[in-house]
Short mmCIF file of C-alpha atoms and ligand atoms in Angstrom, two decimals:
data_model
loop_
_atom_site.label_atom_id
_atom_site.label_comp_id
_atom_site.label_asym_id
_atom_site.label_seq_id
_atom_site.Cartn_x
_atom_site.Cartn_y
_atom_site.Cartn_z
CA MET O 17 -0.15 0.03 0.13
CA PRO O 18 2.81 2.52 -0.99
CA TRP O 19 0.15 5.49 -1.61
CA GLN O 20 -0.85 5.31 2.14
CA SER O 21 2.61 5.85 3.63
CA ARG O 22 3.20 8.54 1.02
CA ARG O 23 0.27 10.20 2.40
CA LEU O 24 1.59 9.81 6.07
CA VAL O 25 4.69 11.50 4.91
CA VAL O 26 2.98 14.44 3.40
CA VAL O 27 1.14 14.91 6.76
CA VAL O 28 4.18 15.04 8.69
CA VAL O 29 5.84 17.62 6.40
CA ALA O 30 2.85 19.66 6.58
CA MET O 31 3.12 19.75 10.31
CA CYS O 32 6.73 20.74 10.29
CA THR O 33 6.19 23.59 7.91
CA VAL O 34 3.42 25.04 10.03
CA MET O 35 5.63 24.93 12.97
CA ALA O 36 8.34 26.75 11.17
CA VAL O 37 6.08 29.52 9.78
CA GLN O 38 3.96 30.03 12.58
CA TYR O 39 4.98 33.64 13.07
CA GLY O 40 6.27 34.52 9.71
CA ASP O 41 6.69 33.25 6.18
CA ALA O 42 9.58 32.25 4.37
CA GLY O 43 11.53 31.14 7.55
CA SER O 44 14.16 29.22 5.30
CA ILE O 45 15.79 27.78 8.40
CA PRO O 46 13.59 25.83 10.74
CA ASP O 47 14.63 27.63 13.81
CA ALA O 48 15.06 30.93 12.34
CA CYS O 49 14.21 34.06 14.52
CA PRO O 50 11.20 35.82 13.09
CA VAL O 51 11.63 39.45 12.11
CA TYR O 52 8.90 41.78 11.42
CA LEU O 53 8.11 45.58 10.79
CA THR O 54 5.43 47.52 12.56
CA ILE O 55 4.52 51.13 12.60
CA SER O 56 4.78 53.25 15.63
CA ALA O 57 1.60 54.65 17.13
CA MET O 58 3.47 57.76 18.40
CA ALA O 59 3.03 60.42 15.69
CA ARG O 60 0.47 63.05 14.50
CA ASN O 61 -0.42 60.72 11.47
CA ILE O 62 0.57 57.62 9.56
CA GLU O 63 3.04 59.52 7.31
CA GLU O 64 5.16 60.77 10.00
CA ALA O 65 4.91 57.53 11.98
CA GLN O 66 8.33 55.77 12.12
CA LEU O 67 8.91 52.11 11.24
CA VAL O 68 9.79 49.77 13.96
CA ILE O 69 12.16 46.82 13.58
CA ASN O 70 11.15 43.69 15.59
CA TRP O 71 12.65 40.29 16.40
CA GLY O 72 11.50 37.40 18.67
CA PRO O 73 10.18 36.76 21.04
CA GLY O 74 12.37 34.56 22.99
CA CYS O 75 14.87 33.60 19.97
CA GLU O 76 17.29 30.90 20.68
CA ASN O 77 19.25 31.70 17.73
CA PRO O 78 19.00 35.37 17.07
CA PRO O 79 20.18 36.74 13.85
CA ALA O 80 23.51 38.66 13.84
CA TRP O 81 22.01 41.46 12.01
CA ILE O 82 18.86 42.78 10.28
CA GLY O 83 18.46 44.92 7.28
CA LEU O 84 15.64 47.24 6.24
CA TYR O 85 15.38 47.71 2.65
CA THR O 86 13.39 49.85 0.22
CA GLU O 87 13.76 47.40 -2.64
CA ASN O 88 13.17 43.64 -2.51
CA PRO O 89 16.72 42.28 -1.51
CA ALA O 90 15.91 38.99 -3.42
CA LEU O 91 15.73 41.12 -6.64
CA SER O 92 18.02 44.02 -6.00
CA ASP O 93 21.47 44.63 -4.37
CA ALA O 94 20.77 47.96 -3.26
CA PRO O 95 22.29 48.24 0.44
CA PRO O 96 19.91 48.29 3.61
CA ILE O 97 18.81 51.84 4.59
CA VAL O 98 19.02 50.73 8.20
CA LYS O 99 21.04 47.90 9.87
CA VAL O 100 20.39 46.79 13.15
CA LEU O 101 23.17 44.67 15.04
CA VAL O 102 21.31 42.21 17.33
CA GLU O 103 24.33 41.32 19.54
CA GLY O 104 22.68 38.09 20.98
CA GLU O 105 19.32 39.69 22.31
CA ALA O 106 16.65 37.03 22.19
CA SER O 107 14.12 39.68 21.47
CA GLY O 108 14.00 43.23 20.52
CA GLN O 109 12.45 46.33 19.09
CA VAL O 110 14.18 49.12 17.33
CA LEU O 111 12.67 52.30 16.50
CA SER O 112 14.21 53.49 13.11
CA GLU O 113 14.37 56.94 11.66
CA VAL O 114 12.56 55.86 8.73
CA ARG O 115 8.94 57.29 8.53
CA PHE O 116 6.24 55.46 6.88
CA GLY O 117 5.57 58.34 4.45
CA ARG O 118 2.96 58.67 1.69
CA HIS O 119 2.02 55.47 0.17
CA LYS O 120 -1.10 54.25 -1.68
CA LEU O 121 -2.24 50.68 -0.57
CA PRO O 122 -0.25 48.23 -2.90
CA GLY O 123 -1.62 45.95 -5.42
CA GLY O 124 -4.18 48.17 -6.52
CA TRP O 125 -6.08 48.08 -3.39
CA SER O 126 -6.13 51.95 -2.69
CA HIS O 127 -9.76 53.20 -2.27
CA GLU O 128 -9.30 55.27 -5.40
CA GLN O 129 -7.97 52.54 -7.59
CA VAL O 130 -10.63 49.88 -6.87
CA LEU O 131 -13.23 52.19 -8.10
CA GLN O 132 -11.45 51.99 -11.54
CA ARG O 133 -10.41 48.41 -11.56
CA ILE O 134 -11.16 45.27 -9.38
CA PRO O 135 -7.84 44.24 -7.80
CA LYS O 136 -6.61 40.85 -8.32
CA ARG O 137 -6.88 38.26 -5.28
CA LYS O 138 -3.62 37.25 -4.80
CA THR O 139 -2.72 34.46 -2.37
CA LYS O 140 0.30 36.01 -0.98
CA PRO O 141 0.62 39.14 0.99
CA ILE O 142 1.39 42.15 -0.94
CA CYS O 143 4.51 44.27 0.19
CA PHE O 144 4.59 48.17 0.68
CA GLY O 145 8.16 49.07 -0.38
CA TYR O 146 9.79 48.07 3.05
CA TYR O 147 11.57 44.79 3.30
CA LEU O 148 13.36 43.19 6.42
CA THR O 149 15.78 40.68 6.15
CA SER O 150 17.87 38.98 8.90
CA TYR O 151 21.40 37.41 8.58
CA ASP O 152 23.47 35.06 10.44
CA GLN O 153 27.16 35.93 11.33
CA HIS O 154 27.97 34.45 7.82
CA ASP O 155 25.84 36.69 6.15
CA GLN O 156 23.58 33.83 5.16
CA LEU O 157 19.88 34.94 4.90
CA GLN O 158 17.70 33.79 7.74
CA TYR O 159 14.43 35.19 7.47
CA PHE O 160 12.42 37.69 5.26
CA ASP O 161 9.26 39.83 5.75
CA CYS O 162 8.08 43.03 4.52
CA LEU O 163 5.34 45.71 5.59
CA LYS O 164 2.35 44.25 3.88
CA ILE O 165 -1.44 44.14 3.42
CA GLN O 166 -3.29 40.74 3.53
CA PRO O 167 -6.53 41.78 1.84
CA ASN O 168 -7.57 37.97 1.16
CA TRP O 169 -6.21 35.99 3.81
CA MET O 170 -9.44 34.22 4.59
CA PHE O 171 -10.36 33.66 1.02
CA THR O 172 -7.08 32.09 0.16
CA ASP O 173 -6.97 29.63 3.00
CA PRO O 174 -9.86 27.09 2.06
CA GLY O 175 -9.48 25.18 5.51
CA LEU O 176 -10.93 28.09 7.27
CA SER O 177 -14.25 27.63 5.80
CA ASN O 178 -15.10 24.73 8.00
CA VAL O 179 -13.81 26.19 11.25
CA THR O 180 -16.56 27.53 13.73
CA LEU O 181 -16.27 31.10 14.26
CA LYS O 182 -15.66 30.76 17.92
CA ASP O 183 -12.56 28.86 16.99
CA LEU O 184 -11.10 31.35 14.56
CA PHE O 185 -8.55 34.07 15.58
CA LEU O 186 -10.19 37.24 14.32
CA PRO O 187 -7.98 40.32 14.35
CA GLY O 188 -9.79 43.31 15.03
CA THR O 189 -9.93 47.03 15.92
CA HIS O 190 -11.35 48.58 19.00
CA CYS O 191 -13.52 51.82 18.25
CA SER O 192 -12.96 50.85 14.59
CA GLY O 193 -14.47 54.19 13.04
CA CYS O 194 -12.50 56.67 15.41
CA TYR O 195 -9.75 57.98 13.13
CA GLN O 196 -8.99 61.41 11.60
CA THR O 197 -10.94 62.36 8.31
CA ARG O 198 -10.91 65.48 6.44
CA ALA O 199 -14.21 66.43 8.08
CA ASN O 200 -13.19 66.06 11.85
CA VAL O 201 -9.44 67.05 11.39
CA GLY O 202 -10.32 70.43 12.76
CA ASN O 203 -11.72 69.13 16.00
CA VAL O 204 -9.19 69.72 18.66
CA PHE O 205 -10.62 67.61 21.22
CA LEU O 206 -11.09 64.67 18.97
CA LYS O 207 -7.40 65.14 18.06
CA LYS O 208 -6.53 65.05 21.65
CA ILE O 209 -8.50 62.16 22.89
CA GLY O 210 -11.01 60.95 20.35
CA PHE O 211 -8.90 59.00 17.84
CA ARG O 212 -8.11 55.13 18.24
CA GLN O 213 -6.65 54.20 14.87
CA SER O 214 -4.12 55.62 12.68
CA ILE O 215 -5.64 54.45 9.40
CA ASP O 216 -9.22 54.75 8.02
CA LEU O 217 -11.67 51.64 8.05
CA TRP O 218 -11.05 50.84 4.29
CA SER O 219 -7.34 50.33 4.92
CA GLN O 220 -7.96 48.39 8.16
CA LEU O 221 -9.91 45.93 6.10
CA VAL O 222 -7.14 45.79 3.53
CA TYR O 223 -4.49 45.18 6.06
CA GLY O 224 -6.36 42.17 7.22
CA VAL O 225 -8.70 43.22 10.07
CA ARG O 226 -11.91 41.44 10.16
CA TYR O 227 -13.55 42.18 13.63
CA LEU O 228 -15.02 45.77 13.79
CA ASP O 229 -16.33 47.38 16.89
CA PHE O 230 -18.77 50.17 16.80
CA SER O 231 -20.52 52.62 19.22
CA ILE O 232 -23.41 54.63 17.56
CA GLY O 233 -25.06 57.80 18.49
CA TYR O 234 -28.04 59.39 17.12
CA GLN O 235 -28.05 63.06 16.30
CA PRO O 236 -30.57 64.47 13.88
CA SER O 237 -29.08 66.76 11.08
CA HIS O 238 -30.93 69.17 8.87
CA ASN O 239 -31.05 66.79 5.91
CA GLY O 240 -31.37 63.44 7.46
CA THR O 241 -28.58 61.79 5.75
CA ARG O 242 -26.20 62.02 8.79
CA ASN O 243 -28.26 61.16 11.58
CA PHE O 244 -26.13 58.18 12.92
CA TRP O 245 -22.69 58.58 14.21
CA ILE O 246 -19.66 56.85 15.22
CA MET O 247 -19.10 57.71 18.85
CA ASN O 248 -15.95 57.17 21.18
CA GLU O 249 -17.52 57.14 24.44
CA HIS O 250 -19.92 60.39 24.30
CA PHE O 251 -18.14 62.16 21.57
CA ARG O 252 -19.33 62.05 17.95
CA VAL O 253 -16.28 61.18 15.69
CA ALA O 254 -17.70 60.63 12.02
CA PRO O 255 -20.95 59.77 10.45
CA LEU O 256 -21.51 56.25 9.91
CA LEU O 257 -23.02 55.82 6.47
CA PRO O 258 -19.66 56.36 4.56
CA ILE O 259 -18.14 53.52 6.92
CA LEU O 260 -21.06 51.07 5.88
CA GLN O 261 -20.36 51.97 2.14
CA ASP O 262 -16.82 51.07 2.54
CA ILE O 263 -17.60 47.70 4.24
CA ARG O 264 -19.81 46.89 1.46
CA ARG O 265 -17.27 47.60 -1.21
CA PHE O 266 -14.73 45.60 0.60
CA VAL O 267 -16.41 42.60 0.82
CA ILE O 268 -17.73 42.57 -2.57
CA LEU O 269 -14.37 42.87 -3.90
CA SER O 270 -12.69 40.64 -1.59
CA GLU O 271 -15.38 37.98 -0.63
CA GLU O 272 -13.69 37.90 2.75
CA THR O 273 -15.95 37.63 5.92
CA VAL O 274 -16.18 40.72 8.27
CA PHE O 275 -17.69 40.91 11.64
CA LEU O 276 -19.62 43.90 12.74
CA ASP O 277 -20.07 44.46 16.42
CA PHE O 278 -22.74 47.04 17.47
CA ARG O 279 -21.79 47.23 21.08
CA ARG O 280 -22.92 50.60 22.42
CA PHE O 281 -25.60 53.33 21.85
CA PRO O 282 -24.33 56.10 23.88
CA LEU O 283 -26.17 59.05 22.41
CA GLY O 284 -29.82 59.69 21.37
CA PHE O 285 -31.18 55.92 21.98
CA HIS O 286 -31.72 55.78 25.42
CA ASN O 287 -35.10 57.77 25.60
CA ASN O 288 -35.87 56.81 22.11
CA PRO O 289 -35.76 53.10 21.63
CA ASP O 290 -37.45 53.69 18.16
CA GLN O 291 -34.10 54.67 16.97
CA HIS O 292 -32.97 51.08 16.72
CA ALA O 293 -35.50 50.23 14.28
CA ILE O 294 -34.33 53.22 12.21
CA LEU O 295 -30.68 52.20 12.48
CA LEU O 296 -31.59 48.63 11.53
CA ALA O 297 -33.29 49.89 8.54
CA LEU O 298 -30.27 51.69 7.43
CA LEU O 299 -28.20 48.56 7.91
CA GLU O 300 -30.80 46.63 5.94
CA GLN O 301 -30.76 49.21 3.16
CA GLU O 302 -26.77 49.40 2.98
CA LEU O 303 -25.90 46.10 3.66
CA GLY O 304 -28.85 43.82 3.88
CA ASP O 305 -28.00 41.62 0.72
CA LEU O 306 -24.49 40.81 2.10
CA VAL O 307 -25.55 39.83 5.80
CA TYR O 308 -26.12 36.32 6.88
CA ARG O 309 -29.53 36.49 8.82
CA ARG O 310 -30.90 34.43 11.51
CA LYS O 311 -33.68 32.00 10.51
CA MET O 312 -36.72 33.48 12.22
CA ASP O 313 -39.89 31.54 12.30
CA ALA O 314 -42.63 33.36 10.54
CA GLY O 315 -45.31 31.24 12.10
CA ASP O 316 -47.33 31.80 15.07
CA GLU O 317 -45.42 33.91 17.61
CA SER O 318 -46.54 31.73 20.67
CA GLN O 319 -46.00 28.50 19.15
CA ALA O 320 -42.72 29.54 17.72
CA PRO O 321 -39.54 27.69 19.20
CA ALA O 322 -36.96 29.63 20.79
CA GLN O 323 -35.06 31.54 17.89
CA PRO O 324 -31.55 30.68 17.87
CA THR O 325 -29.66 33.93 18.28
CA GLU O 326 -26.14 32.65 19.00
CA SER O 327 -23.91 33.08 15.88
CA TYR O 328 -20.61 31.49 17.16
CA ASN O 329 -21.14 28.03 16.03
CA LEU O 330 -21.57 29.10 12.41
CA THR O 331 -18.81 28.67 9.91
CA ILE O 332 -17.80 31.23 7.05
CA GLY O 333 -18.16 28.47 4.68
CA GLU O 334 -21.94 28.25 5.77
CA MET O 335 -22.29 31.98 5.17
CA ARG O 336 -20.36 31.92 1.84
CA ARG O 337 -22.39 29.16 0.50
CA GLU O 338 -25.41 31.70 0.65
CA GLY O 339 -23.31 34.44 -0.72
CA LYS O 340 -23.04 36.28 2.63
CA TYR O 341 -20.00 37.94 3.76
CA LEU O 342 -21.12 39.90 6.98
CA LEU O 343 -22.41 38.92 10.46
CA ILE O 344 -23.86 41.58 12.63
CA THR O 345 -23.91 41.36 16.33
CA TYR O 346 -25.92 43.81 18.27
CA ASN O 347 -26.32 44.60 21.71
CA HIS O 348 -29.95 45.34 22.28
CA GLU O 349 -32.18 42.52 23.26
CA ALA O 350 -35.54 44.09 22.00
CA SER O 351 -34.27 44.34 18.62
CA LEU O 352 -33.28 40.76 18.32
CA ASN O 353 -36.99 40.20 18.44
CA GLU O 354 -37.36 42.57 15.75
CA SER O 355 -35.08 41.77 12.96
CA SER O 356 -33.39 38.94 11.51
CA LEU O 357 -30.34 40.81 10.63
CA ILE O 358 -28.71 40.84 13.75
CA TRP O 359 -27.29 38.15 16.31
CA LYS O 360 -26.82 38.36 20.07
CA PRO O 361 -23.45 39.86 20.89
CA TRP O 362 -20.43 37.76 21.78
CA ARG O 363 -19.07 37.64 25.32
CA LYS O 364 -16.91 40.81 26.00
CA HIS O 365 -13.77 40.96 28.00
CA SER O 366 -11.94 44.25 28.29
CA SER O 367 -8.66 45.41 29.92
CA ALA O 368 -9.84 48.91 29.76
CA PHE O 369 -10.02 49.41 33.45
CA LEU O 370 -6.72 48.08 34.33
CA LYS O 371 -3.21 49.41 34.95
CA HIS O 372 -0.68 48.02 32.51
CA THR O 373 0.84 46.09 35.26
CA GLU O 374 -2.19 44.20 35.78
CA LEU O 375 -2.53 43.01 32.26
CA GLY O 376 -0.57 39.76 32.99
CA GLU O 377 -2.99 38.42 35.61
CA PHE O 378 -6.20 39.40 33.63
CA MET O 379 -4.72 37.46 30.71
CA GLN O 380 -3.73 34.65 32.73
CA ASN O 381 -7.43 34.46 34.01
CA LEU O 382 -8.77 34.53 30.66
CA PHE O 383 -6.54 32.20 28.97
CA SER O 384 -5.40 29.52 31.44
CA GLN O 385 -8.86 28.18 31.79
CA LYS O 386 -8.63 27.44 35.32
CA HIS O 387 -10.55 30.80 36.16
CA PRO O 388 -14.16 31.11 36.23
CA ASP O 389 -13.84 33.87 33.83
CA ALA O 390 -12.13 32.13 31.14
CA PRO O 391 -14.48 31.72 28.10
CA LYS O 392 -15.08 28.00 27.00
CA ASP O 393 -16.92 27.15 23.83
CA VAL O 394 -18.47 30.49 23.38
CA GLY O 395 -17.72 33.37 20.94
CA TRP O 396 -16.20 36.08 22.68
CA SER O 397 -13.99 39.33 22.04
CA LEU O 398 -10.88 40.47 23.97
CA HIS O 399 -10.64 44.44 23.97
CA GLY O 400 -7.04 44.63 24.69
CA ILE O 401 -7.09 48.33 25.52
CA GLN O 402 -6.44 50.78 28.19
CA GLY O 403 -8.83 53.47 29.18
CA LEU O 404 -8.16 56.76 30.27
CA GLN O 405 -8.46 55.78 34.10
CA GLY O 406 -6.04 53.03 33.93
CA SER O 407 -3.26 55.30 32.77
CA TYR O 408 -3.38 57.71 35.71
CA ASN O 409 0.20 58.24 36.85
CA ASP O 410 0.26 59.25 40.48
CA ALA O 411 3.82 60.63 40.45
CA GLU O 412 3.27 63.00 37.50
CA GLY O 413 -0.63 63.58 38.04
CA SER O 414 -1.20 63.15 34.41
CA TYR O 415 -3.17 60.54 32.08
CA MET O 416 -1.91 59.13 29.05
CA MET O 417 -2.92 59.85 25.61
CA PRO O 418 -4.67 57.04 23.59
CA ASN O 419 -1.77 56.36 21.43
CA GLU O 420 0.80 56.43 24.38
CA ARG O 421 -1.51 54.00 26.14
CA ALA O 422 -1.47 51.74 23.04
CA SER O 423 2.18 51.95 22.68
CA MET O 424 2.32 50.59 26.27
CA VAL O 425 -0.32 48.08 26.29
CA ASN O 426 -0.17 46.44 22.73
CA PRO O 427 3.49 45.09 22.86
CA LYS O 428 2.78 43.49 26.27
CA LEU O 429 -0.64 42.18 25.18
CA ILE O 430 0.80 40.57 22.02
CA HIS O 431 3.77 39.15 23.72
CA LEU O 432 1.49 37.54 26.32
CA LEU O 433 -0.71 36.18 23.44
CA GLY O 434 1.95 35.05 21.36
CA GLY O 435 2.48 31.61 22.86
CA PRO O 436 -0.09 28.82 23.08
CA TRP O 437 -2.64 31.13 24.35
CA SER O 438 -3.00 32.51 20.75
CA LEU O 439 -4.84 28.99 19.89
CA ARG O 440 -7.61 30.03 22.58
CA ALA O 441 -8.03 33.54 21.29
CA ASN O 442 -11.21 34.60 19.27
CA ALA O 443 -11.80 38.05 18.34
CA VAL O 444 -8.96 40.28 19.66
CA LEU O 445 -9.38 44.24 19.43
CA LEU O 446 -6.70 46.77 19.75
CA ASP O 447 -6.29 50.49 19.44
CA TYR O 448 -3.39 51.49 17.00
CA PHE O 449 -3.01 47.88 15.77
CA LEU O 450 -0.41 48.82 13.35
CA ASN O 451 2.18 48.76 16.13
CA THR O 452 1.72 45.01 16.56
CA ASN O 453 2.01 41.88 14.39
CA LEU O 454 -1.76 41.12 15.18
CA ILE O 455 -2.98 40.27 11.65
CA ASP O 456 0.07 37.98 11.03
CA MET O 457 -0.51 36.32 14.37
CA ALA O 458 -4.20 35.60 13.53
CA ILE O 459 -3.32 34.39 10.02
CA TYR O 460 -0.62 31.92 11.23
CA THR O 461 -2.66 30.72 14.25
CA ASN O 462 -5.56 29.87 12.07
CA ARG O 463 -3.39 28.19 9.49
CA TYR O 464 -1.69 26.25 12.26
CA LYS O 465 -5.21 25.19 13.45
CA THR O 466 -6.46 24.01 10.09
CA LEU O 467 -3.53 22.29 9.11
CA ARG O 468 -3.42 20.47 12.39
CA ALA O 469 -7.05 19.72 11.98
CA SER O 470 -6.63 18.30 8.48
CA ALA O 471 -3.59 16.47 9.71
CA SER O 472 -5.20 14.62 12.30
CA SER O 473 -8.10 13.66 10.10
CA GLU O 474 -5.55 12.24 7.44
CA ALA O 475 -3.80 10.61 10.33
CA ALA O 476 -7.02 8.91 11.50
CA VAL O 477 -7.61 7.77 7.72
CA VAL O 478 -4.03 6.00 7.88
CA LEU O 479 -4.80 4.31 11.22
CA ASP O 480 -8.17 3.18 9.95
CA VAL O 481 -6.33 1.44 7.18
CA GLN O 482 -3.90 -0.35 9.49
C1 NAG R 177 -15.61 20.82 4.83
O1 NAG R 177 -16.59 19.97 5.45
C2 NAG R 177 -17.41 19.45 4.43
C3 NAG R 177 -18.20 18.43 4.92
O2 NAG R 177 -17.91 18.13 6.16
C4 NAG R 177 -16.31 18.61 3.35
O3 NAG R 177 -17.23 18.05 2.41
C5 NAG R 177 -15.51 19.64 2.84
O4 NAG R 177 -14.48 19.16 1.92
C6 NAG R 177 -14.79 20.34 3.97
N1 NAG R 177 -13.92 21.60 3.22
C7 NAG R 177 -12.77 22.03 3.48
C8 NAG R 177 -12.27 23.07 2.72
O5 NAG R 177 -12.30 21.37 4.36
C1 NAG R 178 -26.62 66.53 3.46
O1 NAG R 178 -25.69 67.28 4.11
C2 NAG R 178 -24.41 66.99 3.87
C3 NAG R 178 -23.61 67.90 4.70
O2 NAG R 178 -24.12 68.09 6.03
C4 NAG R 178 -24.17 66.83 2.40
O3 NAG R 178 -22.77 66.44 2.26
C5 NAG R 178 -25.17 66.06 1.75
O4 NAG R 178 -24.93 66.18 0.38
C6 NAG R 178 -26.56 66.52 2.07
N1 NAG R 178 -27.42 65.49 1.42
C7 NAG R 178 -28.50 65.79 0.70
C8 NAG R 178 -29.28 64.76 0.20
O5 NAG R 178 -28.80 67.03 0.61
C1 NAG R 179 -22.00 25.14 19.95
O1 NAG R 179 -21.42 23.87 19.63
C2 NAG R 179 -21.01 23.14 20.99
C3 NAG R 179 -20.03 22.11 20.59
O2 NAG R 179 -20.47 21.49 19.34
C4 NAG R 179 -22.28 22.88 21.71
O3 NAG R 179 -21.97 22.14 22.90
C5 NAG R 179 -23.08 24.18 22.23
O4 NAG R 179 -24.23 23.71 22.78
C6 NAG R 179 -23.28 24.82 20.98
N1 NAG R 179 -23.79 26.15 21.20
C7 NAG R 179 -25.05 26.75 20.84
C8 NAG R 179 -25.53 27.92 21.31
O5 NAG R 179 -25.54 26.19 19.83
C1 NAG R 180 -38.32 38.75 22.82
O1 NAG R 180 -39.16 37.61 22.63
C2 NAG R 180 -39.13 36.77 23.64
C3 NAG R 180 -40.22 35.59 23.21
O2 NAG R 180 -40.96 36.02 22.15
C4 NAG R 180 -39.74 37.46 24.97
O3 NAG R 180 -39.86 36.47 25.91
C5 NAG R 180 -38.92 38.27 25.39
O4 NAG R 180 -39.44 38.93 26.54
C6 NAG R 180 -38.62 39.57 24.29
N1 NAG R 180 -37.75 40.30 24.74
C7 NAG R 180 -37.73 41.75 24.61
C8 NAG R 180 -36.57 42.40 25.38
O5 NAG R 180 -38.62 42.22 24.21
#
């Protein structure tokens, strides 16, 4: 039975590959230390933000040096624009002097370009013109990565379609609509404390974010088109409608699955519950044909069985087979009775009220599964953020700004998440996610899970035969 043993070999090879690529592609040496680029949150805007060179965590064989290039070193002999000598450190982060600058999203994915031509779906990530390569002491290449977008990561991994939503690692943004636009740029107050992301929602999706978090306010305007607002706490940040239109455009072009979490309604809903029906009508109008709905029983109300409102046991395959690419969770119970468009919210855990020194224990309780808080077999989101209160510094009598808080909390959180806990993560939402490798971590964790799942079913086939 030679074909069976060949099959077993294939399985084993697949397992080894996934171990090597867990946190980075193209690791040409099995134990190569991952290197990756991130973008600092500490800048007034993305153009001025400095690139950060990262390696690790915890590398047994750190590289001798790492080069940052503006031309692909596989195709060009141009020297690095930055060279970092690692000097045996097992992990590290070096803030380079290189600023991100002005760039279109590559691969034809900029907002303007997609209006003219549908971008090709590529299976590989698409690089901006920043490449990172690490070398050993003999100048042999160890590891390669680039600053990149991954607009099709779900589509190109067919194994994902059978994984239940609660078992996927979904990279997300907290306060997804809270960023600077042409319309709100003059608002000094927002500028100081209102923004939570350095890039717009379209770009977030193109980078690979798939879980979006919204607080919505209602404030009537003179002509009725801009009544619903993206809120950050009780501040109006931007109108909702253009954001819904971007989400629509993105899922149509990419066929990726995107999760919309309508979590809070801090303005104009409390004394006016009818606003929910109006908001749901807007969601219906803008996105209705793309949303995976609950199957509601149209029959006699009193006889109807309890309607399933939990979504976390669905798969993206089930959604795609019906041509649906959006799932909406909505945190208002009465509305669930009114509309099939929305599902019950997933469980939420937030680090917003903690000091950053308390993050370790909080994560331990969530992920070690011994604690009563640890989510088991449910859909859940981790808001890995720090609120204003948690950032108060007694000694200096001051609070940190949102980007300072994200610069403090994100690397810690990602470091904690980076080990075996990543396999238990579900939706992970960050402020200023570009200062982390959240997207890569989610993609590799999901790939690891699907390969492991298919490997174990293959192995079972082989055992059956024996
Ligand atoms: C998903 O599961 C179905 C039935 O269980 C199977 O037929 C299909 O091949 C699976 N798809 C993938 C991509 O694994
Ligand atoms: C409504 O007002 C906004 C500006 O407040 C404007 O951009 C938009 O075109 C107006 N819409 C209509 C239908 O008049
Ligand atoms: C989801 O699936 C799990 C395991 O298959 C099951 O135990 C659980 O009851 C399901 N939950 C819901 C709400 O359907
Ligand atoms: C929703 O409907 C269920 C059953 O029809 C009912 O028991 C429940 O009270 C309703 N919830 C709200 C908030 O109206």
